[in-house]
Amino acid sequence: MTLVLLPLVGAVGFWAVQGLWEWAWSAISGPPGLTAFASRAVGGEHLYLGPEAATDPATVCKRGVPVTAAGKPASLPITLQAKTDEAIMVIGIEVNVVSSEPPPKGGTVAEPKGCPAALKGRAFDVDLTRTPSPVLPAAGKAGGHQATDLPFTVTAEDPEQLNLRLSPGSKDVRFTVKIEWVADGKYGSVTLNGDDEDRERDGFRVMGRPLRHQPAPGVV
C-alpha cells in the first residue's frame, strides 16, 4: 500500500505546487493586455505647416501635417506589444474620423528632410473619405511593407509593427485608431488619439494637397 500511495502523493504535491506557481506568477505579472504606441505625427511625401509656423527642420518634423500627393498615401506606424508573457490575438482595427474639412488655403508645404522614416511592418489601407473608414490589408507588398490580414498574434518578446496607409482624398482629416484584442477569453481594446495639444479636436491629422500654399525654402 505504501508503495502505491507515495507516487500518488508525489503527483498530487507536484500538481499543487505547479498550480500555486501559476497562480502566483499570474498575480505578479497581472492580467493580459496590449500596449499600443504611435507618434503624434504621421509620415507623408510632404508636410504642411500653418502660416505662423517656423520652417526649420525640427519644426517641420514635429509639427508638420502629412500631405498626400499623386495618389501616394501617408502612413501611420503603430507598435503593438503584449503587457505580459501571455500571447495577445489582435482581432480588429477600427479608424474613426473625428473631422473632415477642406484643406487650409494658407501655410507652407515642405519636404520631410531629416525626419525619421517609418519602419516596415504589416500594412493596411485606410480610406478616410468613407464613414466608417474601411481598414483593408494592403495589396501585395505595398511600399515595401508586409501585406497581412487579421487576426494575428503579439507577444511581449515578439512585438508587431503596423503601418496604416492613409488616403484622405482632398480633405483635411482628423481621426482616431482603435485596436481590438482577445487573450484567454478576455476582450479588450486600446484607442490612440494622437495626443494632440488641441484637446477639443483630438486625433491624428492628415490631408490632401492644400488648395493654396506659400513655398518654404526647399519645398515643392
Backbone as a ProteinNet text record, in pm:
[ID]
protein_1_A
[PRIMARY]
MTLVLLPLVGAVGFWAVQGLWEWAWSAISGPPGLTAFASRAVGGEHLYLGPEAATDPATVCKRGVPVTAAGKPASLPITLQAKTDEAIMVIGIEVNVVSSEPPPKGGTVAEPKGCPAALKGRAFDVDLTRTPSPVLPAAGKAGGHQATDLPFTVTAEDPEQLNLRLSPGSKDVRFTVKIEWVADGKYGSVTLNGDDEDRERDGFRVMGRPLRHQPAPGVV
[TERTIARY]
83.3	0	86.6	193.1	281.4	344.9	384.6	448	352.3	223.3	123	93.5	86.3	48.2	157.1	281.8	388.9	391.6	386	381.9	260	144.4	22.3	34	87.6	107	204.4	310.6	409.3	348.2	262.4	198.5	104.8	25.1	-67.4	9.6	121.5	202.9	260.6	304.1	360.5	255.8	133.9	26.8	-10.4	-9.7	-43.7	59.2	186.8	294.1	288.7	265.4	258.2	141.9	25.9	-89.6	-64.7	0	32.7	129.4	227.9	324.9	256.5	167.5	96.1	8.8	-56.3	-139.6	-53.6	60.2	149	204.5	245.7	301.3	196.3	72	-37.1	-62.6	-55.9	-78.4	31.8	155.3	268.2	265.4	243.9	250.9	127.2	14.4	-107.6	-186.4	-305.8	-391.1	-331.5	-369.8	-318.1	-367.2	-290.6	-328.5	-237.9	-272.8	-198.5	-153	-24.9	29.5	41.4	-9.5	-2.7	57.6	150.7	216.1	224	193	208.2	248.8	340.2	381.3	262.9	262	152.5	144.9	261.1	265.3	267.9	216.8	224.9	308.2	360.1	454.5	388.3	444.1	392.8	503	472.5	568.5	604.8	506.4	527.3	457.6	496	437.7	386.3	267.2	205.7	229.8	258.9	275.1	183.4	123.2	35.9	111.7	40.1	103.8	200.7	175.8	259.2	369.5	376.7	476.1	611.8	719.1	854.3	879.9	976	1004	1140.3	1197.2	1322.3	1293.5	1394.5	1372.4	1307.4	1346.9	1291.1	1140.9	1099.7	957.4	880.2	939.1	873	845.1	945	928.9	829.6	830.2	747.7	604.6	585.5	452.1	390.5	468.2	415.3	302.7	201	87.8	113.1	110.9	138	40.4	95.2	16.4	35.2	-74.3	-66.6	-55.4	12.8	31.4	40.6	-13.3	-4.2	-52.8	-156.7	-214.4	-136.3	-25.5	55.1	-1.2	-35.3	-92.5	13.4	-32.3	54.1	53.6	143.2	150	149.9	84.2	84.9	142.6	266	325.3	274.8	236.4	187.3	262.4	314.8	384.4	294.4	278.4	194.5	281.1	254.3	329.6	241.2	248	172.3	232	145.8	192.7	253.1	209	258.8	312.5	352.4	403.4	293.5	167.9	57.6	39.4	20.8	3.8	-129.4	-129	-247.8	-286.9	-414.3	-464.1	-530.4	-471.2	-529.1	-638.3	-761.8	-875.4	-940.4	-906.2	-971.5	-895.7	-906.2	-851	-962.7	-1001.5	-1112.7	-1062.5	-1088.5	-1048.9	-1174.2	-1175.7	-1291.2	-1254.4	-1323.3	-1298.4	-1362.4	-1279.1	-1326.4	-1377.9	-1306.9	-1349	-1292.4	-1362.3	-1318.5	-1358.4	-1257.2	-1280.8	-1196.9	-1228.6	-1142.4	-1003.5	-898.6	-763	-750.1	-657.7	-638.2	-588.6	-615	-575.7	-438.9	-389.3	-259.2	-160.3	-40	60.5	164.4	247.1	355.2	352.2	409.6	424.2	572.1	629.3	773.2	801.8	924.2	968.8	1016.6	990.4	1029.8	1176.8	1266.9	1409.5	1459.1	1527.5	1580.4	1480.7	1355.5	1255.3	1271.7	1242.9	1256.4	1167	1219.9	1142	1062.3	944.8	861	921.7	917.1	965	867.5	918.8	832.3	756.1	637.5	558.2	433.4	339	212.7	134.5	93.6	33.7	-115.9	-190.4	-333.7	-368.4	-458.7	-504.9	-630.4	-634.5	-747.3	-801.9	-929.3	-995.8	-1070	-1009	-1066.6	-1177	-1205.1	-1314.7	-1449.3	-1448.1	-1571	-1594.8	-1723.4	-1761.3	-1861.3	-1827.4	-1699.3	-1585.7	-1465.9	-1348.8	-1303.3	-1307.7	-1264.1	-1113.3	-1074.3	-932.9	-909.5	-837	-820.6	-672.8	-639.9	-500	-446.9	-328.6	-269.3	-241.9	-270.3	-249.8	-100.8	-55.9	84.6	173.4	298.5	392.3	396.7	291.1	276.3	385.9	462.6	566.8	672	690.1	788	735.7	611	552.6	503	481.8	433.7	281.3	225.5	80.6	36.8	-78.3	-122.5	-272.9	-324.5	-467.4	-487.3	-608.1	-643.2	-703.7	-690	-616.9	-469.7	-389.3	-250.4	-212.7	-103.3	-65.4	51.2	44.8	150	190.8	320.3	368.3	461.1	502.2	593.5	730	774	905.2	901.1	782.9	768.6	663.8	697.3	602.6	579.9	476.5	444	440.7	484	480.4	372	274	170.1	199.5	153.8	157.9	22.2	-50.8	-177.9	-151.2	-187.8	-166.8	-293.3	-282.1	-397.5	-426.2	-551.8	-594.9	-708.7	-677.6	-780.4	-855.5	-824.4	-885.8	-840.4	-932.1	-897.8	-929.3	-943.3	-986.1	-872.2	-894.9	-809.9	-879.7	-822.3	-893.7	-822.9	-901.9	-855.9	-923.7	-848.2	-903.7	-837.7	-905.2	-850.6	-844.1	-764.6	-747.5	-775.3	-861.1	-895.2	-844.5	-764.1	-712.6	-789.1	-851.2	-926.5	-847.3	-855.3	-777.3	-851.2	-806.7	-856.6	-738.2	-751.4	-648.8	-714.1	-701.1	-756.6	-905.3	-977.1	-1120.9	-1161.9	-1064.2	-1095.1	-1081.8	-1183.5	-1180.6	-1128.5	-1051.2	-1003.7	-980.1	-957	-927.7	-844.2	-771	-694.5	-713	-736.5	-762.1	-648.5	-597.8	-493.2	-557.2	-533.4	-596.8	-497	-369.6	-270.7	-210.8	-272.7	-220	-197.9	-297.2	-285.4	-298.9	-226.1	-237.1	-372.6	-436.2	-567.5	-671.8	-701	-785.3	-929.2	-974.9	-1111.6	-1123.2	-1008.3	-1011.9	-904.4	-912	-813	-811.8	-699.5	-689.5	-563	-519.1	-412.7	-467.3	-374.7	-418.1	-341.8	-413.7	-355.2	-443.5	-385.8	-466.1	-421.8	-515.1	-480	-407.8	-363.2	-287.8	-367.3	-311.5	-382	-416	-524.3	-570.3	-469.1	-412.9	-311.5	-207.4	-81.9	22.3	138.1	212.2	335.1	452.6	539.7	651	751.6	796.4	902.2	1034.6	1147.8	1278	1294.2	1325.6	1349.3	1223.1	1107.1	981.8	930.1	824.2	762.4	626.1
-120.9	0	125.6	122.2	238.3	268	161.7	179.5	240.2	219.8	275.1	420.2	452.9	586.2	689.2	652.5	751	817.4	742.1	809.1	898.1	852.5	931.1	1061.8	1052.8	1173.1	1268.9	1212.7	1296.2	1368.4	1299	1360.2	1472.2	1445.6	1548.3	1670.2	1644.4	1755.6	1837.1	1767.2	1837.3	1925.5	1870	1948.9	2069.6	2050.1	2159.7	2271.6	2232.5	2332	2404.1	2327	2387.8	2486	2446	2535.1	2660.9	2644.9	2760.2	2853.2	2797.9	2879.1	2956.4	2888	2955.3	3068.1	3043	3148	3265.9	3236.3	3342.3	3423.6	3354	3425.3	3513.6	3462.6	3541.4	3665.8	3651.1	3765.4	3869	3821.3	3913.4	3984.9	3910.7	3968.3	4047.7	4021.1	4095.4	4034.8	4089.6	4036.6	4066.3	3988	4014.5	4149	4208	4336.7	4370.7	4476.2	4517.6	4661.3	4684.9	4820.2	4863.1	4980.8	5033.7	5173.2	5200.1	5331.1	5381.4	5508.3	5573.4	5717.4	5767	5906.3	5996.8	6118.4	6212.2	6245.5	6257.3	6289.9	6162.4	6171.4	6058.8	6100.7	6002.7	6032.5	6048.5	6136.3	6157.4	6206.6	6216.1	6266.3	6411.9	6488	6628.4	6656.4	6766.6	6805.1	6948.4	6971.5	7104	7175.1	7306	7390.6	7510.8	7550.5	7666.4	7795	7902.4	8030.1	8085.2	8057	8114.9	8020.7	7901.2	7803.5	7829.4	7804.5	7815.7	7700.7	7720.7	7618.4	7552.3	7562.2	7492.2	7341.7	7257.2	7112.4	7052.3	7098.4	7042.6	7068.9	7189.5	7224.1	7147.7	7134.4	7061.6	6917.7	6851.4	6711.5	6695.7	6790	6776.7	6821.6	6928.5	6987.5	6975.4	6926.7	6916.7	6814.6	6849.2	6759.2	6686.5	6554.3	6480.6	6516.5	6530.6	6564.8	6454.8	6401.3	6300.6	6370.6	6305.5	6364.8	6254.2	6281.5	6189.4	6048.9	6044.2	5915	5833.7	5888.3	5815.3	5840.5	5734.8	5754.9	5797.9	5862.2	5886.9	5760.7	5752.9	5632.4	5666.4	5581.9	5593	5464.4	5467.1	5346.5	5328.1	5206.3	5172.3	5048.6	5055.4	4942	4875.9	4743.5	4666.2	4567	4554.8	4461.3	4414.7	4286	4232.1	4281.3	4307.1	4355.9	4244.9	4120.8	4007.6	3900.9	3786.8	3677.5	3609.3	3637.4	3573.1	3634.9	3549.2	3596.7	3669.5	3774.2	3855	3835.7	3809.4	3796.2	3927.6	3996.4	4121	4084.2	4126	4082.9	4194.7	4320.7	4428.4	4560	4638.5	4773.8	4864.6	4959.5	5049.9	5193.6	5261.7	5401.1	5487.7	5584.9	5673	5814.9	5868	6004.8	6103.6	6191	6291.8	6414.1	6456.3	6570.5	6555.9	6611.2	6609.7	6743	6826.2	6961.9	6990.4	7096.9	7135.6	7172.9	7146.9	7183.9	7334	7379	7523	7589.9	7720	7795.5	7861.7	7872.8	7935.4	7836	7885.5	7798.8	7753.8	7658.2	7609.2	7456.7	7403.5	7259.6	7229.8	7147.4	7121.9	6973.8	6944.4	6805.8	6764.8	6639.4	6594.2	6555.4	6648	6617.4	6603.6	6490.8	6467.7	6410.1	6391	6334.5	6182.3	6120.4	5974.5	5902.9	5797.6	5719.2	5612.5	5580.5	5478.4	5340.4	5256.3	5119.6	5036.6	4933.9	4847	4753.1	4714.9	4625.7	4580.7	4526.1	4481.4	4602.6	4600.1	4718.4	4700.1	4807.6	4811.9	4944.1	4939.6	5059.8	5112.6	5245.9	5309.2	5419.9	5409	5508.9	5605.9	5722.5	5821.2	5903.7	5879.5	5952	5886.6	5768.5	5694.5	5682.4	5677.3	5661.8	5547.8	5442.1	5422.6	5397.5	5426.4	5412.2	5267.4	5201.8	5061.9	5048.9	4944.3	4911.7	4776	4774.9	4653.6	4619.3	4490.5	4452.2	4515.1	4573.8	4636	4528.9	4561.9	4466.7	4446.1	4319.1	4290.8	4350.8	4372	4436.6	4584.5	4654.7	4796	4878.4	4948.2	5034.9	4962.7	4834	4757	4701.9	4735.6	4684.4	4542.3	4473.8	4336.1	4335.2	4279	4264.7	4159.9	4181.2	4089.8	4097.1	4020.9	4023.4	3994.9	4016.4	3986.7	3846.6	3779	3821	3783.8	3837.2	3796.5	3806.8	3742	3730	3822.6	3879.1	3965.7	3911.6	3911.1	3871.6	3979.4	3962.5	4059.6	4055.7	3935.7	3920.9	3936.4	3935.5	3945.5	4050.8	4181.2	4287.6	4295.7	4368.6	4384.7	4532.6	4561	4695.7	4701.2	4789.4	4811.6	4939.9	4946.6	5071	5090	5192.6	5226.3	5324.3	5286.1	5369.2	5451.2	5582.7	5670.7	5746.4	5743.2	5816.5	5910.4	6042.5	6137.5	6204.2	6166.1	6234.9	6378.5	6471	6613.5	6685.7	6612.1	6670.6	6679.4	6762.3	6773.5	6691.2	6576.1	6477.8	6456.7	6449.7	6407.6	6275.6	6184.2	6051.5	5986.7	5887.4	5806	5660.4	5579.5	5438.7	5352.1	5252.5	5158.8	5019.4	4959.4	4823.9	4729.9	4625.7	4529.3	4399	4334.6	4213.7	4119	3993.4	3893.7	3814.6	3767.7	3683.7	3602.1	3470.6	3381.5	3406.7	3429.4	3451.1	3591	3681	3816.9	3912.8	4000	4101	4232.6	4303.4	4435.4	4522.7	4649.3	4741.2	4857.1	4921.7	5040.6	5140.4	5266.8	5371	5472.5	5503.7	5604.3	5728.2	5843.1	5965.7	6072.7	6036.5	6131.9	6218.9	6222	6303.1	6446.6	6497.3	6631.3	6736.4	6847.8	6956.5	7025.2	7015.7	7075.2	6976.5	6982.1	6881.6	6882.2	6993.1	6997.2	6923.9	6895	6828.2	6720.1	6630.5	6523.8	6440.7	6379.2	6288.7	6309.9	6205.3	6219.3	6303.3	6363.7	6452.3	6423.8	6422	6402.8	6476.9	6521.9	6597.5	6572.6	6602.8	6608.3	6739.7	6759.1	6880.3	7006.2	7097.7	7222	7298.8	7374.5	7447.2	7552.3	7621.5	7722.7	7716.6	7744.7	7748.6	7832.1	7886.5	7958.9	7864.1	7854	7760.3	7803.4	7708.3	7732.7	7698.3	7738.7	7706.6	7557.3	7520.7	7381.1	7297.5	7361.8	7286.9	7288.5	7207.6	7199	7263.6
0	0	0	81.4	89.1	-45.5	-117.5	-247.3	-349	-329.8	-421.9	-388.5	-255.7	-213.1	-238	-222.7	-236	-373.7	-484.1	-614.9	-630.3	-574.8	-586.3	-509.7	-385.8	-305.4	-373.3	-432.6	-502.4	-620.3	-696	-812.5	-770.7	-664.3	-614.8	-566.5	-495.9	-448.6	-562.3	-667	-783.7	-850.1	-868.8	-930.8	-845.3	-712.7	-622.4	-631.1	-629.7	-638	-773.3	-881.3	-1014.1	-1023.5	-966.5	-968.8	-887.3	-772.7	-687.9	-759.1	-829.3	-901.9	-1014.6	-1088.5	-1197.1	-1142.8	-1026.8	-966.3	-922.2	-857.9	-809.7	-926.5	-1034.8	-1149.5	-1215.8	-1221.9	-1278.6	-1195.4	-1062	-974	-987.8	-1006.4	-1019.9	-1154.8	-1261.5	-1395.5	-1431.1	-1363.5	-1390.3	-1504.3	-1531	-1637.2	-1774.6	-1874.8	-2009.7	-2061.8	-2148.1	-2205.1	-2321.4	-2393.7	-2512.7	-2498.8	-2528	-2532.5	-2678.8	-2710.2	-2846.1	-2841.7	-2931.8	-2935.8	-3078.7	-3096.6	-3226.4	-3202.3	-3283.5	-3274.1	-3308	-3252.3	-3280.3	-3428.1	-3492.3	-3634.4	-3717.2	-3838	-3930.6	-4050.7	-4122.7	-4230	-4365.6	-4447.8	-4582.3	-4674.3	-4803.9	-4900.6	-4872.6	-4822	-4787.5	-4655.5	-4591.5	-4463.8	-4471.5	-4417.1	-4418.5	-4285.7	-4293.5	-4176	-4188.4	-4077.4	-4076.9	-4106.2	-4136.8	-4174.8	-4071.5	-3942.1	-3837.4	-3789.9	-3845.4	-3800	-3863.8	-3787.1	-3841.1	-3937.8	-4028.5	-4130	-4110.5	-3989.1	-3962.9	-3958	-3985.4	-3992.5	-3869	-3749.6	-3626.3	-3617.8	-3653.8	-3650.5	-3756	-3873.8	-3982	-3940.1	-3880	-3840.6	-3725.8	-3630.8	-3511.1	-3533.8	-3611.2	-3622	-3760.8	-3857	-3991.7	-4003.5	-4081.1	-4105.8	-4237.3	-4239.4	-4363.3	-4475	-4592.9	-4711.1	-4814.8	-4863.5	-4968.8	-5103.9	-5196.7	-5329.2	-5432.9	-5552	-5665.8	-5629.3	-5548.4	-5513.1	-5412.9	-5360.6	-5262.4	-5121.8	-5048.3	-4914.3	-4813.8	-4706	-4590.6	-4505.3	-4408.2	-4326.4	-4178	-4100.5	-3955.3	-3898	-3846.1	-3785.5	-3642.8	-3609	-3475.4	-3426.8	-3305.1	-3246.1	-3142.5	-3152.8	-3060.9	-2983.4	-2852.4	-2769.6	-2653.9	-2619.9	-2508	-2376	-2277.3	-2147.4	-2062	-2083.6	-2005.8	-2101.4	-2045.5	-2128.6	-2208.7	-2174.9	-2246.3	-2384.6	-2485.2	-2622.9	-2637.8	-2719.9	-2747.6	-2894.2	-2917.8	-3054.2	-3094.9	-3192.8	-3244	-3344.8	-3318	-3399.5	-3479.7	-3450.7	-3523	-3516.8	-3624.6	-3630	-3680.5	-3598.7	-3632.8	-3638.7	-3749.5	-3765.6	-3763.1	-3672.3	-3656.1	-3697.7	-3797.3	-3844.1	-3746.7	-3688.6	-3594.9	-3668.9	-3774.2	-3855.3	-3995.2	-4092.2	-4231.9	-4294.3	-4325.7	-4373.1	-4496.7	-4569.8	-4682.4	-4632.4	-4709.4	-4667.1	-4649.2	-4566.1	-4546.4	-4673.8	-4685.5	-4805.3	-4790	-4667.3	-4645.5	-4587.8	-4557.8	-4499	-4599.7	-4559.6	-4644.5	-4652	-4758.8	-4775.3	-4795.2	-4707	-4708.3	-4724.4	-4770.1	-4774.9	-4636.1	-4595.1	-4461.4	-4453.4	-4487.3	-4485.2	-4341.9	-4314.4	-4181.2	-4082.8	-4123.3	-4033.3	-4027.4	-3913	-3901.5	-4002.1	-4062.1	-4158.1	-4084.3	-4136.2	-4075.1	-4096.2	-3992.6	-4004.4	-4087.2	-4152.6	-4231.3	-4137.2	-4177.7	-4095.2	-4169.4	-4094.7	-4153.3	-4203.9	-4330.4	-4391.5	-4413.8	-4381.6	-4406.2	-4474.2	-4572.2	-4641.2	-4573.2	-4551.9	-4484.7	-4574.4	-4610.8	-4694.6	-4603.3	-4578.1	-4486.9	-4551.8	-4677	-4743.4	-4715.7	-4654.3	-4627.1	-4476.8	-4439.1	-4298.9	-4285.2	-4209.2	-4139.7	-4238.1	-4195.5	-4283	-4286.1	-4402	-4409	-4388.5	-4316.8	-4295.1	-4359.5	-4472.3	-4551.5	-4568.3	-4576.3	-4599.3	-4727.5	-4720.9	-4839.5	-4944.3	-5067.8	-5177.1	-5201.8	-5202.9	-5229	-5122.2	-5154.1	-5062.1	-5093.7	-5053	-5084.6	-5019.3	-5101.6	-5049.2	-4969.3	-4995.3	-4919.6	-4789.1	-4753.8	-4630.7	-4651.1	-4540.8	-4544.2	-4549.1	-4655.9	-4663.2	-4561.6	-4499.8	-4394.5	-4381.4	-4288.3	-4261.4	-4112.7	-4064.9	-3927.2	-3919.9	-3804.3	-3684.1	-3691.9	-3597.6	-3582.2	-3434.9	-3398.6	-3257.6	-3222.8	-3101.5	-3049	-2912.2	-2884.7	-2752.2	-2698.2	-2571.9	-2511.6	-2579.4	-2617.1	-2679	-2830.2	-2887.4	-3033.2	-3067.4	-3051.9	-3084.9	-3235.3	-3275	-3416.4	-3454	-3576.3	-3629.8	-3737	-3718.1	-3818.1	-3893.7	-4016.7	-4092.3	-4158.4	-4112.7	-4173.8	-4287.6	-4409.9	-4528.8	-4550.4	-4529.2	-4518.4	-4647	-4689.4	-4809.1	-4770.2	-4753	-4709.6	-4823.8	-4948.9	-5062.6	-5067.7	-5083	-5090.1	-4960.1	-4849.8	-4723.3	-4621.2	-4521.6	-4403.5	-4295.2	-4261.5	-4179.6	-4045.4	-3939.5	-3808	-3775	-3711.8	-3687.4	-3566.6	-3510.6	-3403.3	-3450	-3379.7	-3416.1	-3293.7	-3310.9	-3203.5	-3240.5	-3152.7	-3172.1	-3078.9	-3133.7	-3054	-3040.6	-2923.4	-2899.8	-2806.5	-2806.5	-2712	-2657.8	-2533.8	-2471.2	-2361.3	-2368.8	-2267.2	-2246.6	-2355.9	-2349.2	-2307.3	-2284	-2242	-2359.6	-2376.9	-2483.3	-2427.1	-2508.6	-2470	-2591.7	-2568.6	-2678.6	-2625.3	-2714.8	-2681	-2794.5	-2758.8	-2858.2	-2858.6	-2975.7	-2995	-3056.1	-2993.6	-3043.8	-3085.5	-3092.6	-3139.1	-3031.2	-2909.5	-2800.3	-2846	-2918	-2974.5	-2865.2	-2879.1	-2782.9	-2792.2	-2908.1	-2927.6	-2876	-2747.5	-2684	-2736.4	-2791.5	-2842.5	-2975.4	-3038.8	-3168.8	-3172.3	-3075.5	-3068.5	-3195.8	-3220.4	-3333.5	-3413.4	-3479.9	-3578.6	-3694.5	-3769.4	-3877.6	-4005.4	-4116.4	-4248.7	-4348.7	-4458.8	-4554.6	-4698.1	-4789.9	-4930.5	-4956.7	-5078.7	-5111.8	-5077.2	-4996.1	-4965.5	-5093.4	-5087.9	-5206.1	-5248.8	-5152.3	-5181.1	-5071	-5105.8	-5004.6	-5055.1	-4958.7	-4990.6	-4977.4	-5077.3	-5067	-4960.9	-4881.5	-4784.9	-4849.7	-4792	-4851.2	-4875.5	-4997.3	-5030.8	-5040.6	-5058.2	-5064.8	-5206.2	-5227.5	-5359	-5356.6
[MASK]
++++++++++++++++++++++++++++++++++++++++++++++++++++++++++++++++++++++++++++++++++++++++++++++++++++++++++++++++++++++++++++++++++++++++++++++++++++++++++++++++++++++++++++++++++++++++++++++++++++++++++++++++++++++++++++

